[in-house]
PDB file of C-alpha atoms in Angstrom:
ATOM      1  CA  UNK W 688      21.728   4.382  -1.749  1.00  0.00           C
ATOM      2  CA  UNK W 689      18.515   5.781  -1.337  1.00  0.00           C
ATOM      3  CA  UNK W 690      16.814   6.383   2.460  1.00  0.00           C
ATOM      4  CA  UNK W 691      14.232   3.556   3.656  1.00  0.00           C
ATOM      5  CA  UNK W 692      10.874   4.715   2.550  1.00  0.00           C
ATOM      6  CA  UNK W 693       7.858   4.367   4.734  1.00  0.00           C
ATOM      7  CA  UNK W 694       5.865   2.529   2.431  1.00  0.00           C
ATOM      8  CA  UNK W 695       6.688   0.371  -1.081  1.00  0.00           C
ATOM      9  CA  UNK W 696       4.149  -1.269  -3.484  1.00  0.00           C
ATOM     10  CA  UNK W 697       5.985  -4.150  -4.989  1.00  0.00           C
ATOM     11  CA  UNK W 698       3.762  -5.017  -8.525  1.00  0.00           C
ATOM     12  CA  UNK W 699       4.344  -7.673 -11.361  1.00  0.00           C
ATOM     13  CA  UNK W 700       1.950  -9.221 -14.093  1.00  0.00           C
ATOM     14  CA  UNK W 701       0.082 -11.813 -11.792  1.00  0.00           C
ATOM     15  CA  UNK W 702       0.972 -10.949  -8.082  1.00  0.00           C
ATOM     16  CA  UNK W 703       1.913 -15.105  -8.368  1.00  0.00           C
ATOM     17  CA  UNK W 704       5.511 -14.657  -8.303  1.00  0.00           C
ATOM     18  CA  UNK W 705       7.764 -11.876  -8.500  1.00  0.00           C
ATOM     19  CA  UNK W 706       6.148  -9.161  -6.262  1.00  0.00           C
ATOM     20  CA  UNK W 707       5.349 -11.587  -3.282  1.00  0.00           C
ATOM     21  CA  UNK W 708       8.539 -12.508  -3.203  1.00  0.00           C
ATOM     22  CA  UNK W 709       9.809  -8.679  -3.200  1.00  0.00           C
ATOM     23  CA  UNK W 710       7.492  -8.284  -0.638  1.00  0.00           C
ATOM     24  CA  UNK W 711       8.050 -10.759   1.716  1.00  0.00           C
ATOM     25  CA  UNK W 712      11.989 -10.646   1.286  1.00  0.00           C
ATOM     26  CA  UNK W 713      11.696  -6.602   2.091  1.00  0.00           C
ATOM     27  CA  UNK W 714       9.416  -7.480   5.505  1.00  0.00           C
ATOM     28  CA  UNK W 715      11.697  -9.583   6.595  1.00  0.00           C
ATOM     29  CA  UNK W 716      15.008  -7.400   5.728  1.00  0.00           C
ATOM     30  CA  UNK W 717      13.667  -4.103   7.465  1.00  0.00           C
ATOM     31  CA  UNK W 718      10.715  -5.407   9.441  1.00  0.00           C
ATOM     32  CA  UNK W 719       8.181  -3.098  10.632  1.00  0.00           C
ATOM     33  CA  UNK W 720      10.195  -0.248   9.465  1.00  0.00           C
ATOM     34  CA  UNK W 721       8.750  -0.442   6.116  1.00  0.00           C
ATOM     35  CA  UNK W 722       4.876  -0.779   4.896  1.00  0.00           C
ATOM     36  CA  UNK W 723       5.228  -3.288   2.572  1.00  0.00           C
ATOM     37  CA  UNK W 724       2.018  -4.709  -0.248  1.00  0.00           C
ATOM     38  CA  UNK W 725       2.304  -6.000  -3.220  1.00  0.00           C
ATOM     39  CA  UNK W 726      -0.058  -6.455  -6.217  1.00  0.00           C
ATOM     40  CA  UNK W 727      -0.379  -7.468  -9.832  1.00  0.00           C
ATOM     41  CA  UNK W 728      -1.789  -6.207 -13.156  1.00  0.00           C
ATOM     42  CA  UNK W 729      -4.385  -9.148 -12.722  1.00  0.00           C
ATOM     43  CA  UNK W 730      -4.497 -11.065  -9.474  1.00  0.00           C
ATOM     44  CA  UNK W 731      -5.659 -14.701 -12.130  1.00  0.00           C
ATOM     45  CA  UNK W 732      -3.338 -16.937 -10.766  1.00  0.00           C
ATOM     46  CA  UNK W 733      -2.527 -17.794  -6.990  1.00  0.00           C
ATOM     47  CA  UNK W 734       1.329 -17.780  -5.526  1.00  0.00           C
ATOM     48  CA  UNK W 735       3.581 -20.237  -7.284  1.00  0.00           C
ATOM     49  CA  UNK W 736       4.599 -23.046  -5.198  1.00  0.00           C
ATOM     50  CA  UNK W 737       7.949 -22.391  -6.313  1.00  0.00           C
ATOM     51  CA  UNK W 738       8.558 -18.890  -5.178  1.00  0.00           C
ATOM     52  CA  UNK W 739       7.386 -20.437  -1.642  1.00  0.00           C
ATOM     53  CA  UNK W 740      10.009 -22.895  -1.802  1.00  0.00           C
ATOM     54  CA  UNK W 741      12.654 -20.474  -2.491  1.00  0.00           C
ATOM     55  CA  UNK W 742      11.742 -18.037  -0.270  1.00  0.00           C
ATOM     56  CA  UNK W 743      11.190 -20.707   2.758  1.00  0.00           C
ATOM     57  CA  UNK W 744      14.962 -21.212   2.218  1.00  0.00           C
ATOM     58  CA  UNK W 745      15.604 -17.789   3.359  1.00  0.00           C
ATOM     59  CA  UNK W 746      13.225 -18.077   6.308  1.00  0.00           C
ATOM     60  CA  UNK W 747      10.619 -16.066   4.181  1.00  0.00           C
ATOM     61  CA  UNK W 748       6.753 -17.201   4.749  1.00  0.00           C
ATOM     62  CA  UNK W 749       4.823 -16.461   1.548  1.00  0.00           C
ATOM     63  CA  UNK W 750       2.017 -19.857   2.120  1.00  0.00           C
ATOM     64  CA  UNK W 751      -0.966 -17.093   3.448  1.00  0.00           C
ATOM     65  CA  UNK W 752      -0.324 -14.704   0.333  1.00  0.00           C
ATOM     66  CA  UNK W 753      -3.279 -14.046  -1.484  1.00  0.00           C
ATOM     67  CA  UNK W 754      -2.494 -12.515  -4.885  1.00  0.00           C
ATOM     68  CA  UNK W 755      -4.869  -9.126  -6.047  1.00  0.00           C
ATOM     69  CA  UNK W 756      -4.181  -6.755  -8.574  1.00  0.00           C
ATOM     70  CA  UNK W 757      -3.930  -2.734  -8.421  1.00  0.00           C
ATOM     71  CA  UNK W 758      -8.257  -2.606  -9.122  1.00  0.00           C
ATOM     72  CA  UNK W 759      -8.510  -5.123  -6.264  1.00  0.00           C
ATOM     73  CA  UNK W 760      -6.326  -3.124  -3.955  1.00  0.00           C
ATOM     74  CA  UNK W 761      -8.462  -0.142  -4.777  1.00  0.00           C
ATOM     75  CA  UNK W 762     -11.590  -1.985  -4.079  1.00  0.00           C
ATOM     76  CA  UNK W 763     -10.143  -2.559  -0.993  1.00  0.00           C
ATOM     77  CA  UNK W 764      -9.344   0.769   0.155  1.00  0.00           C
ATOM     78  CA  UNK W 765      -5.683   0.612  -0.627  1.00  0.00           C
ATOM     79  CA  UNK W 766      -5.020   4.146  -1.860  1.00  0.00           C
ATOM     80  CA  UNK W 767      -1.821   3.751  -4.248  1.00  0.00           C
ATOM     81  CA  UNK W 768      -0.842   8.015  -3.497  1.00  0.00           C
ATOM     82  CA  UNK W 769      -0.582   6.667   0.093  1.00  0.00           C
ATOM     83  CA  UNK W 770       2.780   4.474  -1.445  1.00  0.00           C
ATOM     84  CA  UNK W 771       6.699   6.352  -0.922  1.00  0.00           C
ATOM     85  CA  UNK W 772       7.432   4.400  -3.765  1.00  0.00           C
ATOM     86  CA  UNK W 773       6.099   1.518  -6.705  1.00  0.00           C
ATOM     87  CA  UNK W 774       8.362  -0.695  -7.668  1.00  0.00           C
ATOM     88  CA  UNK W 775       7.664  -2.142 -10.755  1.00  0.00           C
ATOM     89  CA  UNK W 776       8.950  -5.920 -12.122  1.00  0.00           C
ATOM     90  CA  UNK W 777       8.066  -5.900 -15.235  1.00  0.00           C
ATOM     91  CA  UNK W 778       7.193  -3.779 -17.893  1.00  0.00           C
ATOM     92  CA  UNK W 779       3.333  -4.339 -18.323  1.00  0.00           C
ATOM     93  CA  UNK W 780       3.517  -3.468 -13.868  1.00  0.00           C
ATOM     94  CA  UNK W 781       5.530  -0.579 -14.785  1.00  0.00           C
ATOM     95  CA  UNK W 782       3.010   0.675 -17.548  1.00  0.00           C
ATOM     96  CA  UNK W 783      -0.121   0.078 -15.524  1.00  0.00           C
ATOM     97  CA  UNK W 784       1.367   1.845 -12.271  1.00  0.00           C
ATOM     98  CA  UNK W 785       2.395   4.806 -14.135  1.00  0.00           C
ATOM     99  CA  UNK W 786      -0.883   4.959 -15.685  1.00  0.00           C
ATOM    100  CA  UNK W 787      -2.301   4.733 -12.358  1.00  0.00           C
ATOM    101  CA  UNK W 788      -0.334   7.155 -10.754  1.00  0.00           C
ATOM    102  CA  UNK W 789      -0.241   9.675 -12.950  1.00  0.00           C
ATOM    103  CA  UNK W 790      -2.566  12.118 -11.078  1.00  0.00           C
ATOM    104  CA  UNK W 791       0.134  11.622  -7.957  1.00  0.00           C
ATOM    105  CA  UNK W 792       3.689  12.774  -7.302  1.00  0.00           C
ATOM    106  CA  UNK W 793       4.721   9.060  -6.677  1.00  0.00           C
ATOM    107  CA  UNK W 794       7.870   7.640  -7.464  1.00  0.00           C
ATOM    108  CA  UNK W 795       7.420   4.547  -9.936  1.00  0.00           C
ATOM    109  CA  UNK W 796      10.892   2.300 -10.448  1.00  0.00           C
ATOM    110  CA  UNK W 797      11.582  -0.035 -12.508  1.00  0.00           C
ATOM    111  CA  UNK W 798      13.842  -3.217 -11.492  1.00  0.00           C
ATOM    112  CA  UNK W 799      14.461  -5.573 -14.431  1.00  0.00           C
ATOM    113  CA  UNK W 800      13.425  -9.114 -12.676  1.00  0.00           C
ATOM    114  CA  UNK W 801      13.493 -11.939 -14.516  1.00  0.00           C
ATOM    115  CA  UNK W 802      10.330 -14.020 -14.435  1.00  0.00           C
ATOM    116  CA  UNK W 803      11.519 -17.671 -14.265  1.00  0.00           C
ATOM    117  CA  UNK W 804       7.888 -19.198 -14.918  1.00  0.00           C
ATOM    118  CA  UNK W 805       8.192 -21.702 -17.492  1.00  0.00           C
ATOM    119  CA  UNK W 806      12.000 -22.265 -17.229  1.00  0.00           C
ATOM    120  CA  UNK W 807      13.716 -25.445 -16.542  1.00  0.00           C
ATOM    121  CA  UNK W 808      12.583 -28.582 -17.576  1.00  0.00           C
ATOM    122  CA  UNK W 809      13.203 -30.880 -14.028  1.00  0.00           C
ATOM    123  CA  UNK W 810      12.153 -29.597 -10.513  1.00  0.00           C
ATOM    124  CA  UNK W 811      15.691 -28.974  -9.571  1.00  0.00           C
ATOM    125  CA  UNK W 812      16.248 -26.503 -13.125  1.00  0.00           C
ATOM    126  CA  UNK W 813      13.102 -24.951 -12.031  1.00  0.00           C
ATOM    127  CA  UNK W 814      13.909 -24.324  -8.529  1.00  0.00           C
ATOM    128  CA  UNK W 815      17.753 -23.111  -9.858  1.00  0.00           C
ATOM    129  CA  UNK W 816      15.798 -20.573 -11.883  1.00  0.00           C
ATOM    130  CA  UNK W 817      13.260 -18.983  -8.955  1.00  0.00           C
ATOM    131  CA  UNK W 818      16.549 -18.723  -7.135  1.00  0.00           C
ATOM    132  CA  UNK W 819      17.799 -16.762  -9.619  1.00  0.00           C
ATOM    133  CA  UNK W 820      14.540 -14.360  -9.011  1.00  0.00           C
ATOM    134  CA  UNK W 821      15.080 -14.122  -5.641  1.00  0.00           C
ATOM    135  CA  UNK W 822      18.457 -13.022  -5.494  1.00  0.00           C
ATOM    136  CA  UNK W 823      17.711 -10.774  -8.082  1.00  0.00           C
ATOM    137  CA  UNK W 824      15.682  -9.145  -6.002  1.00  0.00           C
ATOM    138  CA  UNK W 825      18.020  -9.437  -2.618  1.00  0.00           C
ATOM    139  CA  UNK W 826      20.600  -7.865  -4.495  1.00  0.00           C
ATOM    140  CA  UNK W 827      18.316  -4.911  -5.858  1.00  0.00           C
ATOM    141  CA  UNK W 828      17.184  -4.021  -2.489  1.00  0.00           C
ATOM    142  CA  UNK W 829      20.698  -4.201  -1.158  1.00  0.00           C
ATOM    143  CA  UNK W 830      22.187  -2.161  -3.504  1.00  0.00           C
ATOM    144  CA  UNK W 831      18.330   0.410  -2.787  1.00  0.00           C
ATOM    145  CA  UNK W 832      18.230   0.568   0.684  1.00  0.00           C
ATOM    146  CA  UNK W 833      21.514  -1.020   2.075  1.00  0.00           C
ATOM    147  CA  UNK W 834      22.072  -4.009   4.073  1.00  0.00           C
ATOM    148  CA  UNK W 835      19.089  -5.459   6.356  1.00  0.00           C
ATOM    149  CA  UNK W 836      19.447  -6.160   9.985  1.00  0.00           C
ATOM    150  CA  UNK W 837      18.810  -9.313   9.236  1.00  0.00           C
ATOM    151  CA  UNK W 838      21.612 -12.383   7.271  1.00  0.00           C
ATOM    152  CA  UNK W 839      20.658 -13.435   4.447  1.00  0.00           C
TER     153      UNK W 839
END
């Protein structure tokens, strides 16, 4: 188990799905303790009403999130050599921040989460399968950074 970093950039292919949910289970898990942002090769698509609905189960807001992607963050004066760590969630993510970040000593992971767009065919299947993402991701930061304060 690793030590808490003081900041993590969660990234995915869209910043619709995977990484928002990383990023708002980690807030709520350590809190304040952690500078937490997320982004997305492209930033074309807005959050997936289903990740909110899984994630309001656990008492996890993601309804403001506004998806960008690593140019957009740039833009915006988000400097990614100011990140502990990237975690990427899939491989394009993990391509693009290592291309990104090759100039810095930053540590780039990979976590193997599975993107449940387009699986299931009813709303319940669907929902079963972005459940399936987001303990994924509960149980890779458990196993990173150790239990939260919080019970989930």
């Amino acid at each position: 188990m690793r030590a808490l970093p003081q900041s993590v950039l969660f990234c995915c292919d869209h910043n619709a799905v995977r990484s928002p949910m990383a990023e708002g289970i980690m807030k709520k898990f350590y809190g304040t303790d952690v500078y937490v942002q997320s982004a997305g090769v492209k930033s074309d698509i807005d959050i997936d009403g289903f990740s909110i609905a899984v994630c309001r189960e656990l008492g996890v807001e993601l309804d403001r999130h506004r998806s960008r992607s690593f140019d957009e963050m740039e833009q915006w004066g988000d400097d990614l050599s100011s990140f502990d760590v990237i975690v990427a969630l899939s491989p394009a993510s993990q391509r693009r921040a290592l291309d990104l970040t090759r100039l810095y000593h930053l540590d780039v992971v990979y976590w193997p989460i599975l993107d449940p767009t387009g699986l299931g065919e009813t709303r319940e299947a669907k929902l079963n399968a972005y459940r399936q993402t987001r303990d994924q991701i509960i149980k890779h930061l458990k196993d990173t950074w150790g239990d939260p304060d919080v019970g989930i």
